[in-house]
């Protein structure tokens, strides 16, 4: 037996981790968690309904039983555990869409992770010849799947934002708002609110929002965002970009906002400790896919300041963090930019 047996076993598990991840993807894509929604099923029957090879399915499930996602009962029956139930599409807080987002092209980009390590640049661009959002624009089916998966995660991510007191707000501009999942929820829960959905034209063109209460604007947030809102939302946008690009977006928002406006950023915050934390992994995912990054609270504060905002509140939800920004008054120029600390 090797010395440090536990560590040795854990290291082997980590080295082979993508096999577990891809096994989760294959089994979920075949619909197995949904097929077990009503209770246990026998392996042969499950394989038939999932379109899987029966022997292969049992071997895949053996790995995922050990991961605590399924249980195996007598006579080869399988059931979901409480954790595995998050793989069902219809479950509140479902992680089904996260499974999709980690597979396909993003997974292939990870095959070139060494490129990102050496250069600090996204492996995605190296493999596919262009940045991910440009690639998506040229691939409508994958773009639609990406938008659907993002929308599917909105409910969990948006909880701290949706639960805010919206009584004083009038017009919410969702910058990079995808196809409108967040605005639909916000407008439904707050009848006095109006919305503006802003995203790239090919995404905004697919928006599904109530036309009488929500304008849809296609454009590029590096060259301007719609004026006229009193609340601006940037949800899962800034982590897609490095500091230089993120600052450009923040400055465009600052320029469009009235002085009393509020900026609501829904993101992740990397804890400053040595413990395992999903946001540390997500940070690498942003690098490999987009050249973006997750940030610590201190990094967020500095980015906000350089972009012209004071970070006034940090509210932790179960899956995301809400960062609230107010324009920093003194020194604000006509273009909305600060004359202090804007740096790069
Ligand atoms: C990670 S998704 C977040 C979507 C949504 N806010 C959410 O929380 O699910 C990033 C969004 O930014 C949009 N986007 C990327 N580049 C953009 C640009 N230059 N101008 C406007 N929107 C852009 C994408 O189309 C996509 O909808």
CSV table of N, CA and C in Angstrom, one decimal, residues 5-66:
chain,number,residue,atom,x,y,z
A,5,UNK,N,-2.4,6.7,2.2
A,5,UNK,CA,-3.3,6.0,1.4
A,5,UNK,C,-4.5,6.8,0.9
A,6,UNK,N,-5.1,7.6,1.9
A,6,UNK,CA,-6.3,8.3,1.6
A,6,UNK,C,-6.0,9.4,0.5
A,7,UNK,N,-4.9,10.1,0.7
A,7,UNK,CA,-4.5,11.1,-0.3
A,7,UNK,C,-4.3,10.5,-1.7
A,8,UNK,N,-3.6,9.3,-1.7
A,8,UNK,CA,-3.3,8.6,-2.9
A,8,UNK,C,-4.6,8.3,-3.7
A,9,UNK,N,-5.6,7.7,-2.9
A,9,UNK,CA,-6.9,7.4,-3.5
A,9,UNK,C,-7.6,8.6,-4.0
A,10,UNK,N,-7.5,9.7,-3.2
A,10,UNK,CA,-8.2,10.9,-3.6
A,10,UNK,C,-7.6,11.5,-4.9
A,11,UNK,N,-6.3,11.4,-5.0
A,11,UNK,CA,-5.6,12.0,-6.1
A,11,UNK,C,-5.9,11.2,-7.4
A,12,UNK,N,-6.0,9.8,-7.3
A,12,UNK,CA,-6.4,9.0,-8.4
A,12,UNK,C,-7.8,9.4,-8.9
A,13,UNK,N,-8.7,9.6,-7.9
A,13,UNK,CA,-10.1,10.0,-8.2
A,13,UNK,C,-10.1,11.4,-8.9
A,14,UNK,N,-9.3,12.3,-8.5
A,14,UNK,CA,-9.2,13.7,-9.1
A,14,UNK,C,-8.7,13.6,-10.5
A,15,UNK,N,-7.6,12.8,-10.7
A,15,UNK,CA,-7.0,12.6,-12.0
A,15,UNK,C,-8.0,12.1,-13.0
A,16,UNK,N,-8.9,11.2,-12.5
A,16,UNK,CA,-9.9,10.6,-13.4
A,16,UNK,C,-11.2,11.3,-13.3
A,17,UNK,N,-11.2,12.5,-12.8
A,17,UNK,CA,-12.5,13.2,-12.5
A,17,UNK,C,-13.3,13.4,-13.7
A,18,UNK,N,-12.7,13.7,-14.8
A,18,UNK,CA,-13.6,14.0,-16.0
A,18,UNK,C,-14.4,12.8,-16.5
A,19,UNK,N,-13.9,11.6,-16.1
A,19,UNK,CA,-14.7,10.4,-16.4
A,19,UNK,C,-16.0,10.4,-15.7
A,20,UNK,N,-15.9,10.8,-14.4
A,20,UNK,CA,-17.2,10.9,-13.6
A,20,UNK,C,-18.1,11.9,-14.2
A,21,UNK,N,-17.5,13.1,-14.5
A,21,UNK,CA,-18.3,14.2,-15.0
A,21,UNK,C,-19.0,13.8,-16.3
A,22,UNK,N,-18.2,13.2,-17.2
A,22,UNK,CA,-18.8,12.8,-18.5
A,22,UNK,C,-19.8,11.6,-18.3
A,23,UNK,N,-19.6,10.8,-17.3
A,23,UNK,CA,-20.6,9.7,-17.1
A,23,UNK,C,-21.9,10.4,-16.6
A,24,UNK,N,-21.8,11.4,-15.8
A,24,UNK,CA,-23.0,12.1,-15.4
A,24,UNK,C,-23.7,12.7,-16.6
A,25,UNK,N,-22.9,13.3,-17.5
A,25,UNK,CA,-23.4,13.9,-18.7
A,25,UNK,C,-24.2,12.8,-19.6
A,26,UNK,N,-23.5,11.7,-19.8
A,26,UNK,CA,-24.0,10.7,-20.7
A,26,UNK,C,-25.4,10.1,-20.2
A,27,UNK,N,-25.4,9.8,-18.9
A,27,UNK,CA,-26.5,9.3,-18.3
A,27,UNK,C,-27.7,10.3,-18.2
A,28,UNK,N,-27.3,11.5,-17.9
A,28,UNK,CA,-28.4,12.6,-17.9
A,28,UNK,C,-28.9,12.9,-19.3
A,29,UNK,N,-28.0,12.9,-20.2
A,29,UNK,CA,-28.5,13.2,-21.6
A,29,UNK,C,-29.4,12.1,-22.1
A,30,UNK,N,-29.1,10.9,-21.7
A,30,UNK,CA,-30.0,9.7,-22.1
A,30,UNK,C,-31.3,9.8,-21.3
A,31,UNK,N,-31.5,10.7,-20.4
A,31,UNK,CA,-32.8,10.9,-19.7
A,31,UNK,C,-33.0,10.0,-18.5
A,32,UNK,N,-31.9,9.3,-18.0
A,32,UNK,CA,-32.1,8.4,-16.9
A,32,UNK,C,-32.7,9.0,-15.7
A,33,UNK,N,-32.2,10.2,-15.2
A,33,UNK,CA,-32.7,10.8,-14.0
A,33,UNK,C,-34.2,11.0,-14.2
A,34,UNK,N,-34.7,11.5,-15.3
A,34,UNK,CA,-36.1,11.8,-15.5
A,34,UNK,C,-36.9,10.5,-15.5
A,35,UNK,N,-36.3,9.4,-16.1
A,35,UNK,CA,-37.0,8.2,-16.1
A,35,UNK,C,-37.2,7.6,-14.7
A,36,UNK,N,-36.4,8.0,-13.8
A,36,UNK,CA,-36.5,7.5,-12.4
A,36,UNK,C,-37.3,8.5,-11.5
A,37,UNK,N,-37.9,9.5,-12.1
A,37,UNK,CA,-38.6,10.5,-11.3
A,37,UNK,C,-39.8,9.9,-10.5
A,38,UNK,N,-40.4,8.8,-11.0
A,38,UNK,CA,-41.6,8.3,-10.3
A,38,UNK,C,-41.2,7.1,-9.4
A,39,UNK,N,-39.9,6.8,-9.3
A,39,UNK,CA,-39.5,5.7,-8.4
A,39,UNK,C,-38.5,4.8,-9.1
A,40,UNK,N,-38.0,3.7,-8.4
A,40,UNK,CA,-37.0,2.8,-8.9
A,40,UNK,C,-37.4,2.1,-10.2
A,41,UNK,N,-36.4,1.7,-11.0
A,41,UNK,CA,-36.7,0.9,-12.2
A,41,UNK,C,-35.7,-0.2,-12.3
A,42,UNK,N,-36.0,-1.2,-13.0
A,42,UNK,CA,-35.1,-2.3,-13.2
A,42,UNK,C,-34.2,-2.0,-14.4
A,43,UNK,N,-32.9,-2.4,-14.3
A,43,UNK,CA,-31.9,-1.9,-15.2
A,43,UNK,C,-32.2,-2.2,-16.7
A,44,UNK,N,-32.7,-3.4,-17.0
A,44,UNK,CA,-33.1,-3.7,-18.4
A,44,UNK,C,-34.2,-2.8,-18.9
A,45,UNK,N,-35.2,-2.6,-18.1
A,45,UNK,CA,-36.3,-1.7,-18.5
A,45,UNK,C,-35.8,-0.3,-18.7
A,46,UNK,N,-35.0,0.1,-17.8
A,46,UNK,CA,-34.4,1.5,-17.9
A,46,UNK,C,-33.6,1.7,-19.1
A,47,UNK,N,-32.7,0.7,-19.4
A,47,UNK,CA,-31.9,0.7,-20.6
A,47,UNK,C,-32.7,0.8,-21.9
A,48,UNK,N,-33.8,0.1,-21.9
A,48,UNK,CA,-34.7,0.1,-23.1
A,48,UNK,C,-35.3,1.5,-23.3
A,49,UNK,N,-35.8,2.0,-22.2
A,49,UNK,CA,-36.5,3.3,-22.3
A,49,UNK,C,-35.5,4.4,-22.6
A,50,UNK,N,-34.2,4.3,-22.1
A,50,UNK,CA,-33.2,5.3,-22.3
A,50,UNK,C,-32.5,5.2,-23.7
A,51,UNK,N,-32.7,4.1,-24.3
A,51,UNK,CA,-32.0,3.8,-25.6
A,51,UNK,C,-30.5,3.5,-25.3
A,52,UNK,N,-30.3,2.8,-24.2
A,52,UNK,CA,-28.9,2.5,-23.7
A,52,UNK,C,-28.6,1.0,-23.8
A,53,UNK,N,-27.4,0.6,-23.9
A,53,UNK,CA,-27.0,-0.8,-23.8
A,53,UNK,C,-27.1,-1.2,-22.3
A,54,UNK,N,-27.7,-2.3,-22.0
A,54,UNK,CA,-28.1,-2.6,-20.6
A,54,UNK,C,-26.8,-2.8,-19.8
A,55,UNK,N,-25.8,-3.6,-20.4
A,55,UNK,CA,-24.6,-3.8,-19.6
A,55,UNK,C,-23.8,-2.5,-19.3
A,56,UNK,N,-23.8,-1.7,-20.4
A,56,UNK,CA,-23.0,-0.4,-20.2
A,56,UNK,C,-23.7,0.5,-19.2
A,57,UNK,N,-25.1,0.5,-19.3
A,57,UNK,CA,-25.8,1.4,-18.3
A,57,UNK,C,-25.5,1.0,-16.9
A,58,UNK,N,-25.5,-0.3,-16.6
A,58,UNK,CA,-25.2,-0.8,-15.2
A,58,UNK,C,-23.8,-0.4,-14.8
A,59,UNK,N,-22.9,-0.4,-15.8
A,59,UNK,CA,-21.5,0.0,-15.4
A,59,UNK,C,-21.4,1.5,-15.2
A,60,UNK,N,-22.1,2.3,-16.0
A,60,UNK,CA,-22.1,3.7,-15.8
A,60,UNK,C,-22.7,4.0,-14.4
A,61,UNK,N,-23.9,3.3,-14.1
A,61,UNK,CA,-24.6,3.6,-12.9
A,61,UNK,C,-23.8,3.1,-11.7
A,62,UNK,N,-22.9,2.1,-11.8
A,62,UNK,CA,-22.1,1.6,-10.7
A,62,UNK,C,-21.2,2.8,-10.2
A,63,UNK,N,-20.7,3.5,-11.2
A,63,UNK,CA,-19.8,4.6,-10.9
A,63,UNK,C,-20.6,5.7,-10.1
A,64,UNK,N,-21.8,6.0,-10.7
A,64,UNK,CA,-22.6,7.1,-10.1
A,64,UNK,C,-23.3,6.7,-8.8
A,65,UNK,N,-23.5,5.4,-8.6
A,65,UNK,CA,-23.9,4.9,-7.3
A,65,UNK,C,-22.9,5.2,-6.2
A,66,UNK,N,-21.6,5.0,-6.6
A,66,UNK,CA,-20.5,5.3,-5.7
A,66,UNK,C,-20.4,6.7,-5.5
